[in-house]
Structures are given as C-alpha cells and as structure tokens.
Amino acid sequence: MAESIGEKLRLAREARGIALRDISDQTRISIRYLEAIETDDYRRLPGGIFNRSFIRAYAKFIGYDEHDALEDYARTLRERGESDDEGSRVHQSLVYTDYGGSHSRSPLWTLLLAILILAALSLAVWAGLHFYQRSQHSRGRSEPEMNEAPLDASRIPGSVMILSAANQTIIKPKTIKPKTIKEGPHAVIV
C-alpha cells in the first residue's frame, strides 16, 4: 500500500524541519488535529469541510501541493470505505421562523394573540400604578395627623407637650418661665 496523506505530510514537514507548534501557531489548527492528520485518525477531526480545510492549510504551510494532498485524502477515505463527508452530516435545527408543516398559525391568530398579550400587560401596569397612587395618598394623609398637636394640649395655657415615637404626654407645670429650653432628642419645653 502506498503512503497515506498523513505519512506524506509528516515526512515533508520533518524534511523541512518544521515543528507542529509552528504550523499550529500560523494556521491556528490545534496540535491534536495536526497529529490526527499525520496518523490518519480522521475520527478525531471535526469532519467534512473542516478536514479538507485543515489538510489544505497544513500542506500549503509546509510547501506540499494542496491539490495532491486533497486527492490523497479522498483516496485514503475511499480505501477505508468511508465517505468524504462522514462526520459532517447536516443537522438542521428547528428555528421558529421555519415552517413546520401544518402547525403554522394564521396571521389573524397571531394578531389576536399579540393584542391579548398587550392588553394583559397594560392591565398589569395600570393596576400597579393604581396601587402605588393609593398607597401614596393614604401615606400622605396619615403623616400630618401624627405630627399635629392635639387640640387639648394647644388650648391649655402654660402646658408642655412631650413628643416621642411611642406616645404623647401633656404635662402642666406649676411655673413656666418665658425662655425655651431643649433637653434630650425628643423633648422640647416651651
């Protein structure tokens, strides 16, 4: 049997003193793929057009005739009973834009579905805004009521009101001087 393409490429590379790393760096073909080509182990390669492209780039880099390399590759595969495109079978993935036969939807149904989705989203946004406005309105009404002084404390002359987060207390002192004294973070005596 004649030398395979892998052996021919390896011998040509070694005769020129070129390392596999140099070929890999220049052609950007993985060293393991280059080794698979040299050992005629094409199952380790991606297959199909990639195999032919790798062999062509390898042959061109080492100065071997590309056309002869591809012919020898095809001959090697025929001798083994393998197809040139084996390993690169076409796998067609389904894409939503592909028509899958009778499962296609009419444009009217698509339009109605889009309108229904838009209406649901609009309702959700409206409900969220309505809830937010009601919570802001009720919060705005309750805050001033808590900060306002009760009418009883404001009508008692000379009274002191102590405000805290827990409760409100009204104290009526016996004598009040006209100056203002501040004591503590929550108490103000007037």
PDB file of C-alpha atoms in Angstrom:
ATOM      1  CA  MET A   1       0.000   0.000   0.000  1.00  0.00           C
ATOM      2  CA  ALA A   2       1.222   3.493  -0.840  1.00  0.00           C
ATOM      3  CA  GLU A   3       1.941   6.031   1.827  1.00  0.00           C
ATOM      4  CA  SER A   4      -1.125   7.765   3.224  1.00  0.00           C
ATOM      5  CA  ILE A   5      -1.558  11.517   3.121  1.00  0.00           C
ATOM      6  CA  GLY A   6      -0.753  11.745   6.817  1.00  0.00           C
ATOM      7  CA  GLU A   7       2.581   9.987   6.345  1.00  0.00           C
ATOM      8  CA  LYS A   8       3.419  12.112   3.303  1.00  0.00           C
ATOM      9  CA  LEU A   9       2.679  15.352   5.167  1.00  0.00           C
ATOM     10  CA  ARG A  10       4.657  14.237   8.224  1.00  0.00           C
ATOM     11  CA  LEU A  11       7.697  13.260   6.100  1.00  0.00           C
ATOM     12  CA  ALA A  12       7.549  16.563   4.183  1.00  0.00           C
ATOM     13  CA  ARG A  13       7.303  18.508   7.446  1.00  0.00           C
ATOM     14  CA  GLU A  14      10.230  16.653   9.021  1.00  0.00           C
ATOM     15  CA  ALA A  15      12.337  17.079   5.855  1.00  0.00           C
ATOM     16  CA  ARG A  16      11.847  20.858   6.104  1.00  0.00           C
ATOM     17  CA  GLY A  17      12.491  20.867   9.860  1.00  0.00           C
ATOM     18  CA  ILE A  18       9.137  22.437  10.767  1.00  0.00           C
ATOM     19  CA  ALA A  19       7.656  21.744  14.206  1.00  0.00           C
ATOM     20  CA  LEU A  20       3.968  21.036  14.701  1.00  0.00           C
ATOM     21  CA  ARG A  21       3.824  24.011  17.103  1.00  0.00           C
ATOM     22  CA  ASP A  22       4.895  26.370  14.262  1.00  0.00           C
ATOM     23  CA  ILE A  23       2.170  25.015  11.981  1.00  0.00           C
ATOM     24  CA  SER A  24      -0.381  25.295  14.783  1.00  0.00           C
ATOM     25  CA  ASP A  25       0.629  28.889  15.571  1.00  0.00           C
ATOM     26  CA  GLN A  26       0.457  30.026  11.957  1.00  0.00           C
ATOM     27  CA  THR A  27      -2.630  28.113  10.786  1.00  0.00           C
ATOM     28  CA  ARG A  28      -4.478  28.220  14.118  1.00  0.00           C
ATOM     29  CA  ILE A  29      -5.175  24.487  13.825  1.00  0.00           C
ATOM     30  CA  SER A  30      -4.935  22.631  17.123  1.00  0.00           C
ATOM     31  CA  ILE A  31      -1.870  20.417  17.560  1.00  0.00           C
ATOM     32  CA  ARG A  32      -4.101  17.450  18.329  1.00  0.00           C
ATOM     33  CA  TYR A  33      -5.804  17.898  14.940  1.00  0.00           C
ATOM     34  CA  LEU A  34      -2.416  18.095  13.203  1.00  0.00           C
ATOM     35  CA  GLU A  35      -1.326  14.910  14.985  1.00  0.00           C
ATOM     36  CA  ALA A  36      -4.586  13.230  13.940  1.00  0.00           C
ATOM     37  CA  ILE A  37      -3.884  14.159  10.306  1.00  0.00           C
ATOM     38  CA  GLU A  38      -0.368  12.729  10.486  1.00  0.00           C
ATOM     39  CA  THR A  39      -1.650   9.461  11.988  1.00  0.00           C
ATOM     40  CA  ASP A  40      -4.633   9.329   9.578  1.00  0.00           C
ATOM     41  CA  ASP A  41      -7.029   9.281  12.524  1.00  0.00           C
ATOM     42  CA  TYR A  42      -9.740  11.393  10.937  1.00  0.00           C
ATOM     43  CA  ARG A  43     -12.317  10.473  13.599  1.00  0.00           C
ATOM     44  CA  ARG A  44     -10.580  12.942  15.940  1.00  0.00           C
ATOM     45  CA  LEU A  45     -11.189  15.765  13.442  1.00  0.00           C
ATOM     46  CA  PRO A  46     -14.431  17.739  13.222  1.00  0.00           C
ATOM     47  CA  GLY A  47     -15.238  16.211   9.815  1.00  0.00           C
ATOM     48  CA  GLY A  48     -16.300  17.263   6.334  1.00  0.00           C
ATOM     49  CA  ILE A  49     -15.127  20.630   5.073  1.00  0.00           C
ATOM     50  CA  PHE A  50     -13.015  21.158   8.193  1.00  0.00           C
ATOM     51  CA  ASN A  51     -10.916  18.077   7.481  1.00  0.00           C
ATOM     52  CA  ARG A  52     -10.280  19.206   3.905  1.00  0.00           C
ATOM     53  CA  SER A  53      -9.505  22.767   5.040  1.00  0.00           C
ATOM     54  CA  PHE A  54      -7.087  21.561   7.720  1.00  0.00           C
ATOM     55  CA  ILE A  55      -5.262  19.306   5.257  1.00  0.00           C
ATOM     56  CA  ARG A  56      -5.103  22.103   2.672  1.00  0.00           C
ATOM     57  CA  ALA A  57      -3.705  24.612   5.219  1.00  0.00           C
ATOM     58  CA  TYR A  58      -1.193  22.060   6.552  1.00  0.00           C
ATOM     59  CA  ALA A  59       0.019  21.174   3.031  1.00  0.00           C
ATOM     60  CA  LYS A  60       0.267  24.826   1.996  1.00  0.00           C
ATOM     61  CA  PHE A  61       2.286  25.751   5.097  1.00  0.00           C
ATOM     62  CA  ILE A  62       4.884  23.032   4.577  1.00  0.00           C
ATOM     63  CA  GLY A  63       5.074  23.619   0.819  1.00  0.00           C
ATOM     64  CA  TYR A  64       3.299  20.418  -0.254  1.00  0.00           C
ATOM     65  CA  ASP A  65       0.911  20.549  -3.247  1.00  0.00           C
ATOM     66  CA  GLU A  66      -2.553  21.240  -1.837  1.00  0.00           C
ATOM     67  CA  HIS A  67      -4.402  19.586  -4.709  1.00  0.00           C
ATOM     68  CA  ASP A  68      -2.366  16.371  -4.352  1.00  0.00           C
ATOM     69  CA  ALA A  69      -2.938  16.393  -0.590  1.00  0.00           C
ATOM     70  CA  LEU A  70      -6.715  16.608  -1.028  1.00  0.00           C
ATOM     71  CA  GLU A  71      -6.692  13.848  -3.681  1.00  0.00           C
ATOM     72  CA  ASP A  72      -4.645  11.613  -1.386  1.00  0.00           C
ATOM     73  CA  TYR A  73      -7.060  12.368   1.478  1.00  0.00           C
ATOM     74  CA  ALA A  74     -10.061  11.367  -0.663  1.00  0.00           C
ATOM     75  CA  ARG A  75      -8.248   8.208  -1.821  1.00  0.00           C
ATOM     76  CA  THR A  76      -7.406   7.263   1.781  1.00  0.00           C
ATOM     77  CA  LEU A  77     -11.045   7.608   2.773  1.00  0.00           C
ATOM     78  CA  ARG A  78     -12.222   5.550  -0.245  1.00  0.00           C
ATOM     79  CA  GLU A  79      -9.745   2.777   0.640  1.00  0.00           C
ATOM     80  CA  ARG A  80     -11.161   2.669   4.147  1.00  0.00           C
ATOM     81  CA  GLY A  81     -14.708   2.684   2.836  1.00  0.00           C
ATOM     82  CA  GLU A  82     -15.509   5.996   4.491  1.00  0.00           C
ATOM     83  CA  SER A  83     -17.348   8.882   2.911  1.00  0.00           C
ATOM     84  CA  ASP A  84     -15.619  12.217   2.358  1.00  0.00           C
ATOM     85  CA  ASP A  85     -18.408  13.933   4.291  1.00  0.00           C
ATOM     86  CA  GLU A  86     -18.659  11.363   7.092  1.00  0.00           C
ATOM     87  CA  GLY A  87     -18.742  13.054  10.472  1.00  0.00           C
ATOM     88  CA  SER A  88     -20.160  16.221   8.971  1.00  0.00           C
ATOM     89  CA  ARG A  89     -23.722  15.111   8.442  1.00  0.00           C
ATOM     90  CA  VAL A  90     -26.054  18.022   8.164  1.00  0.00           C
ATOM     91  CA  HIS A  91     -28.128  18.507  11.278  1.00  0.00           C
ATOM     92  CA  GLN A  92     -30.845  21.019  10.643  1.00  0.00           C
ATOM     93  CA  SER A  93     -32.005  22.666  13.797  1.00  0.00           C
ATOM     94  CA  LEU A  94     -35.521  23.936  14.017  1.00  0.00           C
ATOM     95  CA  VAL A  95     -35.876  27.671  14.021  1.00  0.00           C
ATOM     96  CA  TYR A  96     -39.085  29.406  14.974  1.00  0.00           C
ATOM     97  CA  THR A  97     -39.221  31.076  11.598  1.00  0.00           C
ATOM     98  CA  ASP A  98     -39.065  27.714   9.787  1.00  0.00           C
ATOM     99  CA  TYR A  99     -42.427  26.408   8.717  1.00  0.00           C
ATOM    100  CA  GLY A 100     -43.003  23.092  10.412  1.00  0.00           C
ATOM    101  CA  GLY A 101     -45.758  21.999   8.062  1.00  0.00           C
ATOM    102  CA  SER A 102     -49.371  22.056   9.234  1.00  0.00           C
ATOM    103  CA  HIS A 103     -48.528  23.637  12.599  1.00  0.00           C
ATOM    104  CA  SER A 104     -48.286  27.126  11.147  1.00  0.00           C
ATOM    105  CA  ARG A 105     -50.558  29.745  12.678  1.00  0.00           C
ATOM    106  CA  SER A 106     -52.670  32.123  10.658  1.00  0.00           C
ATOM    107  CA  PRO A 107     -51.777  35.830  10.769  1.00  0.00           C
ATOM    108  CA  LEU A 108     -55.185  36.592  12.328  1.00  0.00           C
ATOM    109  CA  TRP A 109     -54.475  34.326  15.328  1.00  0.00           C
ATOM    110  CA  THR A 110     -51.028  35.849  15.690  1.00  0.00           C
ATOM    111  CA  LEU A 111     -52.542  39.350  15.723  1.00  0.00           C
ATOM    112  CA  LEU A 112     -55.208  38.366  18.271  1.00  0.00           C
ATOM    113  CA  LEU A 113     -52.573  36.754  20.489  1.00  0.00           C
ATOM    114  CA  ALA A 114     -50.410  39.893  20.312  1.00  0.00           C
ATOM    115  CA  ILE A 115     -53.393  42.110  21.218  1.00  0.00           C
ATOM    116  CA  LEU A 116     -54.286  39.836  24.143  1.00  0.00           C
ATOM    117  CA  ILE A 117     -50.732  39.944  25.486  1.00  0.00           C
ATOM    118  CA  LEU A 118     -50.591  43.739  25.091  1.00  0.00           C
ATOM    119  CA  ALA A 119     -53.922  44.114  26.917  1.00  0.00           C
ATOM    120  CA  ALA A 120     -52.718  41.915  29.795  1.00  0.00           C
ATOM    121  CA  LEU A 121     -49.505  43.935  30.128  1.00  0.00           C
ATOM    122  CA  SER A 122     -51.430  47.228  30.033  1.00  0.00           C
ATOM    123  CA  LEU A 123     -53.797  46.000  32.742  1.00  0.00           C
ATOM    124  CA  ALA A 124     -50.860  44.965  34.924  1.00  0.00           C
ATOM    125  CA  VAL A 125     -49.220  48.384  34.540  1.00  0.00           C
ATOM    126  CA  TRP A 126     -52.487  50.208  35.283  1.00  0.00           C
ATOM    127  CA  ALA A 127     -53.101  48.072  38.402  1.00  0.00           C
ATOM    128  CA  GLY A 128     -49.560  48.702  39.631  1.00  0.00           C
ATOM    129  CA  LEU A 129     -49.893  52.476  39.178  1.00  0.00           C
ATOM    130  CA  HIS A 130     -53.303  52.496  40.843  1.00  0.00           C
ATOM    131  CA  PHE A 131     -51.946  50.581  43.866  1.00  0.00           C
ATOM    132  CA  TYR A 132     -48.928  52.900  44.082  1.00  0.00           C
ATOM    133  CA  GLN A 133     -51.094  56.053  43.962  1.00  0.00           C
ATOM    134  CA  ARG A 134     -53.451  54.725  46.649  1.00  0.00           C
ATOM    135  CA  SER A 135     -50.550  53.869  48.942  1.00  0.00           C
ATOM    136  CA  GLN A 136     -49.010  57.333  48.454  1.00  0.00           C
ATOM    137  CA  HIS A 137     -52.364  59.047  49.026  1.00  0.00           C
ATOM    138  CA  SER A 138     -53.067  57.131  52.255  1.00  0.00           C
ATOM    139  CA  ARG A 139     -49.491  57.702  53.492  1.00  0.00           C
ATOM    140  CA  GLY A 140     -49.779  61.442  52.760  1.00  0.00           C
ATOM    141  CA  ARG A 141     -52.983  61.655  54.792  1.00  0.00           C
ATOM    142  CA  SER A 142     -51.661  59.763  57.813  1.00  0.00           C
ATOM    143  CA  GLU A 143     -48.337  61.622  58.251  1.00  0.00           C
ATOM    144  CA  PRO A 144     -49.729  65.103  59.070  1.00  0.00           C
ATOM    145  CA  GLU A 145     -52.193  63.630  61.578  1.00  0.00           C
ATOM    146  CA  MET A 146     -49.328  62.103  63.549  1.00  0.00           C
ATOM    147  CA  ASN A 147     -47.264  65.304  63.580  1.00  0.00           C
ATOM    148  CA  GLU A 148     -50.056  67.696  64.530  1.00  0.00           C
ATOM    149  CA  ALA A 149     -50.529  68.564  68.207  1.00  0.00           C
ATOM    150  CA  PRO A 150     -53.829  67.546  69.766  1.00  0.00           C
ATOM    151  CA  LEU A 151     -56.288  70.370  70.324  1.00  0.00           C
ATOM    152  CA  ASP A 152     -56.428  69.734  74.076  1.00  0.00           C
ATOM    153  CA  ALA A 153     -52.699  70.390  74.558  1.00  0.00           C
ATOM    154  CA  SER A 154     -52.717  73.558  72.486  1.00  0.00           C
ATOM    155  CA  ARG A 155     -55.598  75.037  74.455  1.00  0.00           C
ATOM    156  CA  ILE A 156     -54.081  74.529  77.876  1.00  0.00           C
ATOM    157  CA  PRO A 157     -52.084  77.669  78.730  1.00  0.00           C
ATOM    158  CA  GLY A 158     -48.594  77.042  80.051  1.00  0.00           C
ATOM    159  CA  SER A 159     -48.712  73.366  79.182  1.00  0.00           C
ATOM    160  CA  VAL A 160     -45.802  71.348  77.921  1.00  0.00           C
ATOM    161  CA  MET A 161     -46.114  68.623  75.337  1.00  0.00           C
ATOM    162  CA  ILE A 162     -43.507  65.872  75.108  1.00  0.00           C
ATOM    163  CA  LEU A 163     -43.480  64.147  71.756  1.00  0.00           C
ATOM    164  CA  SER A 164     -41.949  60.774  71.226  1.00  0.00           C
ATOM    165  CA  ALA A 165     -42.391  57.956  68.741  1.00  0.00           C
ATOM    166  CA  ALA A 166     -44.261  55.835  71.308  1.00  0.00           C
ATOM    167  CA  ASN A 167     -46.803  58.283  72.748  1.00  0.00           C
ATOM    168  CA  GLN A 168     -47.681  61.895  73.532  1.00  0.00           C
ATOM    169  CA  THR A 169     -47.829  63.219  77.078  1.00  0.00           C
ATOM    170  CA  ILE A 170     -49.178  66.536  78.307  1.00  0.00           C
ATOM    171  CA  ILE A 171     -47.670  67.949  81.489  1.00  0.00           C
ATOM    172  CA  LYS A 172     -48.937  71.077  83.253  1.00  0.00           C
ATOM    173  CA  PRO A 173     -46.111  72.668  85.211  1.00  0.00           C
ATOM    174  CA  LYS A 174     -46.691  74.973  88.177  1.00  0.00           C
ATOM    175  CA  THR A 175     -44.494  77.789  86.925  1.00  0.00           C
ATOM    176  CA  ILE A 176     -43.267  78.426  83.387  1.00  0.00           C
ATOM    177  CA  LYS A 177     -40.559  80.896  82.562  1.00  0.00           C
ATOM    178  CA  PRO A 178     -40.636  82.640  79.176  1.00  0.00           C
ATOM    179  CA  LYS A 179     -37.411  81.107  77.823  1.00  0.00           C
ATOM    180  CA  THR A 180     -37.097  77.939  75.714  1.00  0.00           C
ATOM    181  CA  ILE A 181     -35.002  75.046  76.959  1.00  0.00           C
ATOM    182  CA  LYS A 182     -34.152  71.981  74.864  1.00  0.00           C
ATOM    183  CA  GLU A 183     -33.450  68.731  76.643  1.00  0.00           C
ATOM    184  CA  GLY A 184     -32.842  65.335  75.021  1.00  0.00           C
ATOM    185  CA  PRO A 185     -33.529  64.304  71.442  1.00  0.00           C
ATOM    186  CA  HIS A 186     -37.345  64.065  71.790  1.00  0.00           C
ATOM    187  CA  ALA A 187     -38.375  66.623  74.378  1.00  0.00           C
ATOM    188  CA  VAL A 188     -38.913  70.329  73.911  1.00  0.00           C
ATOM    189  CA  ILE A 189     -40.024  72.551  76.773  1.00  0.00           C
ATOM    190  CA  VAL A 190     -41.572  75.853  75.849  1.00  0.00           C
TER     191      VAL A 190
END
